[in-house]
Structure formats: C-alpha cells, structure tokens
Short mmCIF file of C-alpha atoms in Angstrom, two decimals:
data_model
loop_
_atom_site.label_atom_id
_atom_site.label_comp_id
_atom_site.label_asym_id
_atom_site.label_seq_id
_atom_site.Cartn_x
_atom_site.Cartn_y
_atom_site.Cartn_z
CA UNK A 9 -14.04 -0.62 -12.91
CA UNK A 10 -13.21 -4.21 -11.98
CA UNK A 11 -12.64 -5.28 -8.38
CA UNK A 12 -9.30 -6.97 -7.80
CA UNK A 13 -9.62 -10.73 -7.28
CA UNK A 14 -7.67 -12.88 -4.84
CA UNK A 15 -4.20 -14.10 -5.85
CA UNK A 16 -4.07 -16.96 -8.30
CA UNK A 17 -1.95 -20.08 -8.13
CA UNK A 18 1.78 -20.17 -8.76
CA UNK A 19 1.11 -22.32 -11.81
CA UNK A 20 -1.13 -19.61 -13.24
CA UNK A 21 1.55 -17.04 -12.51
CA UNK A 22 4.05 -19.13 -14.48
CA UNK A 23 1.69 -19.53 -17.42
CA UNK A 24 0.94 -15.81 -17.49
CA UNK A 25 4.61 -14.93 -17.46
CA UNK A 26 5.34 -17.03 -20.54
CA UNK A 27 2.17 -16.45 -22.52
CA UNK A 28 1.29 -12.76 -22.31
CA UNK A 29 0.42 -12.08 -25.95
CA UNK A 30 -0.79 -8.52 -25.46
CA UNK A 31 2.51 -7.18 -24.17
CA UNK A 32 4.89 -4.93 -26.02
CA UNK A 33 7.61 -6.68 -28.01
CA UNK A 34 10.13 -4.70 -25.96
CA UNK A 35 8.76 -5.88 -22.62
CA UNK A 36 9.63 -9.40 -21.52
CA UNK A 37 7.63 -9.36 -18.26
CA UNK A 38 10.29 -11.55 -16.68
CA UNK A 39 10.73 -11.09 -12.94
CA UNK A 40 13.33 -8.39 -12.23
CA UNK A 41 16.65 -9.45 -10.79
CA UNK A 42 16.42 -8.09 -7.27
CA UNK A 43 20.11 -8.71 -6.71
CA UNK A 44 20.58 -5.50 -8.71
CA UNK A 45 20.15 -2.19 -6.88
CA UNK A 46 18.65 -0.68 -10.03
CA UNK A 47 15.52 -2.78 -9.44
CA UNK A 48 14.82 -1.10 -6.09
CA UNK A 49 13.22 2.33 -5.79
CA UNK A 50 14.58 2.61 -2.26
CA UNK A 51 17.42 0.47 -0.96
CA UNK A 52 19.17 1.68 2.21
CA UNK A 53 22.92 1.90 1.81
CA UNK A 54 23.37 0.89 5.42
CA UNK A 55 20.90 -0.04 8.13
CA UNK A 56 20.36 2.85 10.52
CA UNK A 57 17.32 1.57 12.38
CA UNK A 58 16.50 -1.74 14.02
CA UNK A 59 13.19 -1.90 12.12
CA UNK A 60 12.50 -2.21 8.39
CA UNK A 61 9.62 -1.27 6.13
CA UNK A 62 8.82 -3.23 2.98
CA UNK A 63 6.79 -0.78 0.88
CA UNK A 64 4.89 -1.30 -2.39
CA UNK A 65 3.86 1.78 -4.37
CA UNK A 66 0.30 2.40 -5.62
CA UNK A 67 -0.85 2.63 -9.22
CA UNK A 68 1.25 5.26 -10.97
CA UNK A 69 1.09 3.77 -14.47
CA UNK A 70 -1.64 4.42 -17.01
CA UNK A 71 -0.87 3.20 -20.51
CA UNK A 72 -3.22 1.17 -22.69
CA UNK A 73 -0.42 0.00 -25.01
CA UNK A 74 1.19 -2.31 -22.44
CA UNK A 75 -0.87 -3.18 -19.39
CA UNK A 76 2.07 -3.97 -17.13
CA UNK A 77 4.49 -1.19 -16.35
CA UNK A 78 7.87 -1.47 -18.05
CA UNK A 79 10.18 -0.63 -15.15
CA UNK A 80 13.09 0.00 -17.51
CA UNK A 81 11.55 3.21 -18.89
CA UNK A 82 12.70 6.45 -17.29
CA UNK A 83 9.22 8.01 -17.12
CA UNK A 84 7.79 4.98 -15.34
CA UNK A 85 10.67 4.85 -12.89
CA UNK A 86 10.27 8.56 -12.16
CA UNK A 87 6.55 8.13 -11.40
CA UNK A 88 7.31 5.26 -9.01
CA UNK A 89 10.15 7.19 -7.37
CA UNK A 90 8.12 10.34 -6.76
CA UNK A 91 5.18 8.51 -5.19
CA UNK A 92 7.40 6.24 -3.12
CA UNK A 93 9.45 9.12 -1.75
CA UNK A 94 6.33 11.05 -0.74
CA UNK A 95 4.47 8.22 0.98
CA UNK A 96 7.52 6.59 2.55
CA UNK A 97 8.21 9.74 4.57
CA UNK A 98 5.55 8.47 6.94
CA UNK A 99 7.97 5.66 7.84
CA UNK A 100 11.50 6.81 7.00
CA UNK A 101 12.25 8.66 10.26
CA UNK A 102 11.81 5.42 12.22
CA UNK A 103 12.73 2.56 9.89
CA UNK A 104 14.84 1.44 6.93
CA UNK A 105 12.58 1.54 3.86
CA UNK A 106 12.94 -1.10 1.14
CA UNK A 107 10.81 -0.52 -1.95
CA UNK A 108 11.10 -2.61 -5.14
CA UNK A 109 10.18 -1.63 -8.64
CA UNK A 110 7.47 -3.97 -9.88
CA UNK A 111 5.56 -4.37 -13.12
CA UNK A 112 2.28 -3.15 -11.76
CA UNK A 113 -0.99 -3.24 -13.68
CA UNK A 114 -2.18 -0.20 -15.59
CA UNK A 115 -5.57 1.21 -14.65
CA UNK A 116 -6.99 -0.12 -17.92
CA UNK A 117 -6.32 -3.70 -16.79
CA UNK A 118 -8.84 -3.37 -13.98
CA UNK A 119 -11.84 -3.42 -16.32
CA UNK A 120 -10.79 -6.50 -18.32
CA UNK A 121 -12.54 -9.87 -18.13
CA UNK A 122 -11.20 -11.93 -15.23
CA UNK A 123 -9.06 -14.31 -17.27
CA UNK A 124 -7.23 -11.45 -19.00
CA UNK A 125 -7.01 -9.46 -15.80
CA UNK A 126 -5.29 -12.36 -14.04
CA UNK A 127 -2.52 -12.35 -16.63
CA UNK A 128 -1.54 -8.80 -15.75
CA UNK A 129 -2.19 -9.23 -12.05
CA UNK A 130 0.04 -12.31 -11.88
CA UNK A 131 2.99 -10.47 -13.44
CA UNK A 132 2.78 -7.70 -10.86
CA UNK A 133 2.26 -10.05 -7.92
CA UNK A 134 5.10 -12.39 -8.93
CA UNK A 135 7.47 -9.41 -8.82
CA UNK A 136 6.35 -8.40 -5.33
CA UNK A 137 6.72 -11.96 -4.01
CA UNK A 138 10.20 -12.26 -5.51
CA UNK A 139 11.27 -8.88 -4.08
CA UNK A 140 9.93 -9.72 -0.62
CA UNK A 141 11.67 -13.10 -0.62
CA UNK A 142 14.93 -11.47 -1.64
CA UNK A 143 14.51 -8.80 1.03
CA UNK A 144 13.98 -11.45 3.73
CA UNK A 145 16.94 -13.56 2.65
CA UNK A 146 19.50 -10.83 1.99
CA UNK A 147 18.51 -7.60 3.76
CA UNK A 148 16.33 -8.25 6.79
CA UNK A 149 18.74 -10.05 9.10
CA UNK A 150 15.96 -11.01 11.50
CA UNK A 151 14.78 -7.47 12.23
CA UNK A 152 11.10 -6.75 12.90
CA UNK A 153 9.40 -5.09 9.96
CA UNK A 154 6.39 -3.13 8.79
CA UNK A 155 4.54 -3.88 5.56
CA UNK A 156 3.20 -0.80 3.81
CA UNK A 157 1.46 0.17 0.63
CA UNK A 158 -1.34 2.11 -0.95
CA UNK A 159 -4.04 1.13 -3.45
CA UNK A 160 -2.60 -1.53 -5.80
CA UNK A 161 0.40 -1.73 -3.48
CA UNK A 162 -1.88 -2.54 -0.56
CA UNK A 163 -3.61 -5.22 -2.62
CA UNK A 164 -0.20 -6.81 -3.20
CA UNK A 165 0.66 -6.62 0.52
CA UNK A 166 -2.65 -8.17 1.57
CA UNK A 167 -2.23 -11.03 -0.88
CA UNK A 168 1.33 -11.54 0.32
CA UNK A 169 0.01 -11.84 3.87
CA UNK A 170 -2.64 -14.34 2.79
CA UNK A 171 0.02 -16.51 1.18
CA UNK A 172 2.92 -16.27 3.64
CA UNK A 173 1.96 -14.94 7.05
CA UNK A 174 0.48 -18.08 8.51
CA UNK A 175 4.12 -18.96 9.24
CA UNK A 176 4.92 -18.26 12.89
CA UNK A 177 8.35 -16.75 12.31
CA UNK A 178 6.98 -14.34 9.73
CA UNK A 179 4.07 -13.20 11.86
CA UNK A 180 6.33 -12.81 14.90
CA UNK A 181 8.46 -10.27 13.03
CA UNK A 182 5.50 -8.22 11.83
CA UNK A 183 4.95 -4.93 13.66
CA UNK A 184 2.02 -3.86 11.46
CA UNK A 185 0.74 -3.78 7.90
CA UNK A 186 -0.46 -0.39 6.67
CA UNK A 187 -2.63 -1.52 3.75
CA UNK A 188 -4.17 1.87 3.12
CA UNK A 189 -6.39 2.61 0.14
CA UNK A 190 -7.64 -0.93 -0.37
CA UNK A 191 -10.08 -3.19 1.48
CA UNK A 192 -9.40 -5.88 4.04
CA UNK A 193 -12.83 -7.47 4.45
CA UNK A 194 -14.83 -9.53 6.92
CA UNK A 195 -14.52 -12.42 4.51
CA UNK A 196 -10.73 -12.06 4.47
CA UNK A 197 -10.59 -12.00 8.27
CA UNK A 198 -12.67 -15.19 8.49
CA UNK A 199 -10.72 -17.04 5.79
CA UNK A 200 -7.24 -15.98 6.96
CA UNK A 201 -7.32 -15.98 10.77
CA UNK A 202 -3.66 -14.96 11.03
CA UNK A 203 -4.63 -11.59 9.49
CA UNK A 204 -6.03 -9.38 12.25
CA UNK A 205 -7.42 -5.86 12.17
CA UNK A 206 -5.83 -3.33 14.54
CA UNK A 207 -7.98 -2.60 17.58
CA UNK A 208 -6.02 0.21 19.22
CA UNK A 209 -3.19 2.61 18.53
CA UNK A 210 -0.34 0.43 19.74
CA UNK A 211 -1.16 -3.22 19.11
CA UNK A 212 1.12 -5.06 16.69
CA UNK A 213 1.02 -7.88 14.17
CA UNK A 214 -2.09 -6.16 12.85
CA UNK A 215 -3.56 -4.51 9.75
CA UNK A 216 -4.38 -0.81 9.42
CA UNK A 217 -6.74 -0.11 6.53
CA UNK A 218 -9.09 2.68 5.45
CA UNK A 219 -10.54 4.31 2.34
CA UNK A 220 -11.26 8.03 2.62
CA UNK A 221 -14.33 9.69 1.15
CA UNK A 222 -16.90 12.43 1.70
CA UNK A 223 -20.31 11.65 3.24
CA UNK A 224 -22.08 11.74 -0.14
CA UNK A 225 -19.51 9.80 -2.18
CA UNK A 226 -20.36 6.46 -3.76
CA UNK A 227 -18.85 4.06 -6.24
CA UNK A 228 -15.31 3.69 -4.92
CA UNK A 229 -13.69 0.73 -6.72
CA UNK A 230 -11.38 0.00 -3.77
CA UNK A 231 -14.15 -0.09 -1.13
CA UNK A 232 -15.26 -3.71 -1.30
CA UNK A 233 -18.35 -5.26 0.30
CA UNK A 234 -17.67 -6.04 3.94
CA UNK A 235 -14.71 -3.67 4.11
CA UNK A 236 -13.16 -3.24 7.54
CA UNK A 237 -11.72 0.08 8.64
CA UNK A 238 -9.43 1.58 11.25
CA UNK A 239 -9.99 5.27 11.99
CA UNK A 240 -6.55 6.96 11.81
CA UNK A 241 -7.57 9.66 14.29
CA UNK A 242 -8.82 7.60 17.23
CA UNK A 243 -7.61 4.15 16.04
CA UNK A 244 -11.01 2.59 16.68
CA UNK A 245 -12.82 0.15 14.40
CA UNK A 246 -16.38 1.16 15.23
CA UNK A 247 -18.39 4.26 14.36
CA UNK A 248 -17.02 6.37 17.24
CA UNK A 249 -16.71 9.92 15.95
CA UNK A 250 -13.23 11.52 15.96
CA UNK A 251 -13.37 15.35 15.94
CA UNK A 252 -10.89 17.47 14.02
CA UNK A 253 -9.18 18.35 17.32
CA UNK A 254 -7.61 14.87 17.11
CA UNK A 255 -6.16 15.61 13.68
CA UNK A 256 -2.43 16.36 13.89
CA UNK A 257 -2.05 17.55 10.34
CA UNK A 258 -2.57 16.96 6.67
CA UNK A 259 0.42 17.86 4.51
CA UNK A 260 1.32 19.30 1.16
CA UNK A 261 4.59 17.90 -0.20
CA UNK A 262 7.10 18.64 -2.89
CA UNK A 263 6.12 16.14 -5.58
CA UNK A 264 9.73 15.04 -6.24
CA UNK A 265 11.55 15.26 -2.92
CA UNK A 266 8.63 14.50 -0.61
CA UNK A 267 9.60 17.51 1.52
CA UNK A 268 6.69 18.85 3.53
CA UNK A 269 5.94 22.38 2.37
CA UNK A 270 2.77 22.99 4.39
CA UNK A 271 1.06 21.41 7.39
CA UNK A 272 -2.70 21.75 7.87
CA UNK A 273 -3.56 20.87 11.50
CA UNK A 274 -7.12 20.02 12.52
CA UNK A 275 -7.94 19.72 8.83
CA UNK A 276 -10.70 17.14 9.17
CA UNK A 277 -12.71 14.93 11.45
CA UNK A 278 -13.21 11.22 10.68
CA UNK A 279 -15.83 8.55 11.30
CA UNK A 280 -16.25 5.03 9.98
CA UNK A 281 -19.40 4.67 7.93
CA UNK A 282 -21.73 1.69 7.90
CA UNK A 283 -20.22 0.58 4.56
CA UNK A 284 -16.67 0.57 5.98
CA UNK A 285 -15.59 3.84 4.38
CA UNK A 286 -13.68 6.45 6.36
CA UNK A 287 -15.99 9.47 6.18
CA UNK A 288 -14.45 12.94 6.42
CA UNK A 289 -16.17 16.33 6.48
CA UNK A 290 -13.17 18.65 6.22
CA UNK A 291 -12.16 18.43 2.55
CA UNK A 292 -14.49 19.94 -0.03
CA UNK A 293 -15.00 17.41 -2.86
CA UNK A 294 -15.10 20.23 -5.41
CA UNK A 295 -11.53 21.18 -4.51
CA UNK A 296 -10.19 17.71 -5.34
CA UNK A 297 -12.14 16.69 -8.43
CA UNK A 298 -11.43 17.30 -12.10
CA UNK A 299 -12.69 15.70 -15.29
CA UNK A 300 -9.49 13.61 -15.41
CA UNK A 301 -10.19 11.91 -12.08
CA UNK A 302 -10.32 8.12 -12.24
CA UNK A 303 -12.41 7.94 -9.06
CA UNK A 304 -15.89 9.30 -8.37
CA UNK A 305 -16.30 12.76 -6.91
CA UNK A 306 -15.75 12.75 -3.17
CA UNK A 307 -13.64 9.59 -3.17
CA UNK A 308 -10.38 10.96 -1.77
CA UNK A 309 -8.33 7.92 -2.73
CA UNK A 310 -5.26 9.90 -3.79
CA UNK A 311 -5.23 11.67 -0.42
CA UNK A 312 -5.41 8.68 1.94
CA UNK A 313 -1.81 9.38 2.99
CA UNK A 314 -1.58 13.20 2.83
CA UNK A 315 -4.85 13.83 4.71
CA UNK A 316 -3.66 11.81 7.73
CA UNK A 317 0.10 12.11 7.31
CA UNK A 318 1.11 13.27 10.80
CA UNK A 319 -1.31 10.93 12.58
CA UNK A 320 0.12 8.02 10.58
CA UNK A 321 3.67 9.10 11.30
CA UNK A 322 3.01 9.30 15.03
CA UNK A 323 1.29 5.92 14.97
CA UNK A 324 4.21 4.21 13.22
CA UNK A 325 6.50 5.27 16.06
CA UNK A 326 3.98 4.17 18.72
CA UNK A 327 3.63 0.70 17.24
CA UNK A 328 7.40 0.29 16.90
CA UNK A 329 7.93 1.37 20.52
CA UNK A 330 5.19 -0.99 21.74
CA UNK A 331 6.69 -3.90 19.78
CA UNK A 332 10.14 -3.28 21.28
CA UNK A 333 8.76 -2.94 24.80
CA UNK A 334 6.91 -6.25 24.48
CA UNK A 335 10.09 -7.92 23.21
CA UNK A 336 12.16 -7.03 26.27
#
C-alpha cells in the first residue's frame, strides 16, 4: 500500500481537477459549494461553546470504479455521517463541531503510481482547504479551535497545517490538532517548525498523534519512518510505560448515533515503541482481525479512537481549559 506524499502545488490541484480522465461521467470532482449546508456532515445550528472543532473524517469509501468519493450519493454520505458522529463525540461536549463532506480518496488510490495518486489526492485536499477557508471566514468569528481527524482525515489536517499555520493569527487560535491514525514525523517537525508535538497533557498549539498496534504487529501503512507519538494515557513522548490503571475507558458505540453502549475501563496499557508506534497489550489481535481487514493483523488502526475514547475526551477538556486560563 502506498504511503501518502506531501501536498502538491495549487497549480497541480487545478490541473487534476480539470483533467481527471478516470472519474465517473456522473462525478464532476468540482469543489463542493460550502455555502450550502448539505455539503457539511456537521454544521452547528447555533454556537453553544466558545471553542470550535474542524474535523475531517477518515477513509470510509472503498470503490474501484471512481477513486474519489461522490459525496452526492446517499450511501457515501451515510458512511461519512456514521463515522463522523462516532468520532466527534470525543469533542462535542466541549466544542462546536464543523465537519465538511469531501471527495476523499478510495483505498485503491493509495497503491497507484505517484502521478496518478496525486490526481485523486489533490481533489480531496482541495475540498478540505476550501471548507476550512469557508469555516474561518463565515463560521469561526475569531474563536479558538481544535483541528481533528483520523487516518486520511489526519493526513489532510497535517497538510493543511504545513500550508497555513505558519501565519501567527492562525497558530494563535489553535488549541490543538488531534491528527490520530497518521504519522507526524521527525522530518515534518524539522521542515515545518511551527508544527510542534505535544509534550504534556495541557499544552496547546500542539499536535497529538499516535498509531495503535500490538507488540508483534508490522507493516502498518500509516506508520511512516521517523513517526512521532504521544501516549494518550500519560501524554508523554518517550518510552515511559503507562499501565492500564491510567486507562479511563475504551468504548463500544452505536454505529449510527454514536451513543456509548459499553465502557471498558482499564482495558489496556500503552507504551511508545522504538519505531514510533503506540504499543498496547490489552486487545487480542485475533479478536479484531478478519480476512476482509485492509491492515495487517495487530494493527488496530480502526480502533485508535474507541480504545482511548475517555482519555481523549478528558484531554480535550484539559487543553481547552488550559488555553482559556492562559488567555486571561
């Protein structure tokens, strides 16, 4: 499976948008009109909180016929809605969540040669940029915000930060970026000095990133060389072991409503491995692997959020409170 490259130029994005010859005749790949509420998975009717979240959903689309998701189709919208509702519950008790539909890449696009891959990548990324710009101009009203995603969504958020967050005003509004399920690397940190890894549980303007797997797992396509990691139990970035007594609870959720139907406290320990993976001993890989899995056995990619749900939720509140206290 191909590793995602860095974002390409705006010119390349434009060319890809007008020259995608492999797309369905019924799919224009034009950037959605984010003035329309129908192009947002979540769009608060009124602002309840003084903090926002801009969230980008992970890969939910798998169709080899068209390698960018047609967001007009009901089945695709439903898949995006269900995942967004489940993951956004980490944030929605403390912030207004804004989540756009975007024409994400299908899994099949990840194994294409780079030139073809960039066509599909650029369509997805152009949507996210347009949605974020619209959010800032029309919805944000100067409030501090959190960036959040998972997997492909985290890739989009990281690339957005590389492009835009060297601007002082933008970085001053950022509470944190939860780019879970994708890699922020040593190379990224050196090349983009305005992007900083979290160092403790309540610093802000920082990135929280990890990729969960069992001790024996190998071959994760989202764990890149030089991957950095923040342990979501002790919020350290070194190999300090966090016992399961620090684990507040994994969750099982209703797949459509996101309602928590079971909490599993002290479900797992966690420790950062030498390769930057978040190593867990609690989950049995056999319980989470089937022949249909797109990831190697023991790579708990789909469970990055549910395994650490309550620790993440608590941390979101802590970072928001710390940001407000520092702003007084």
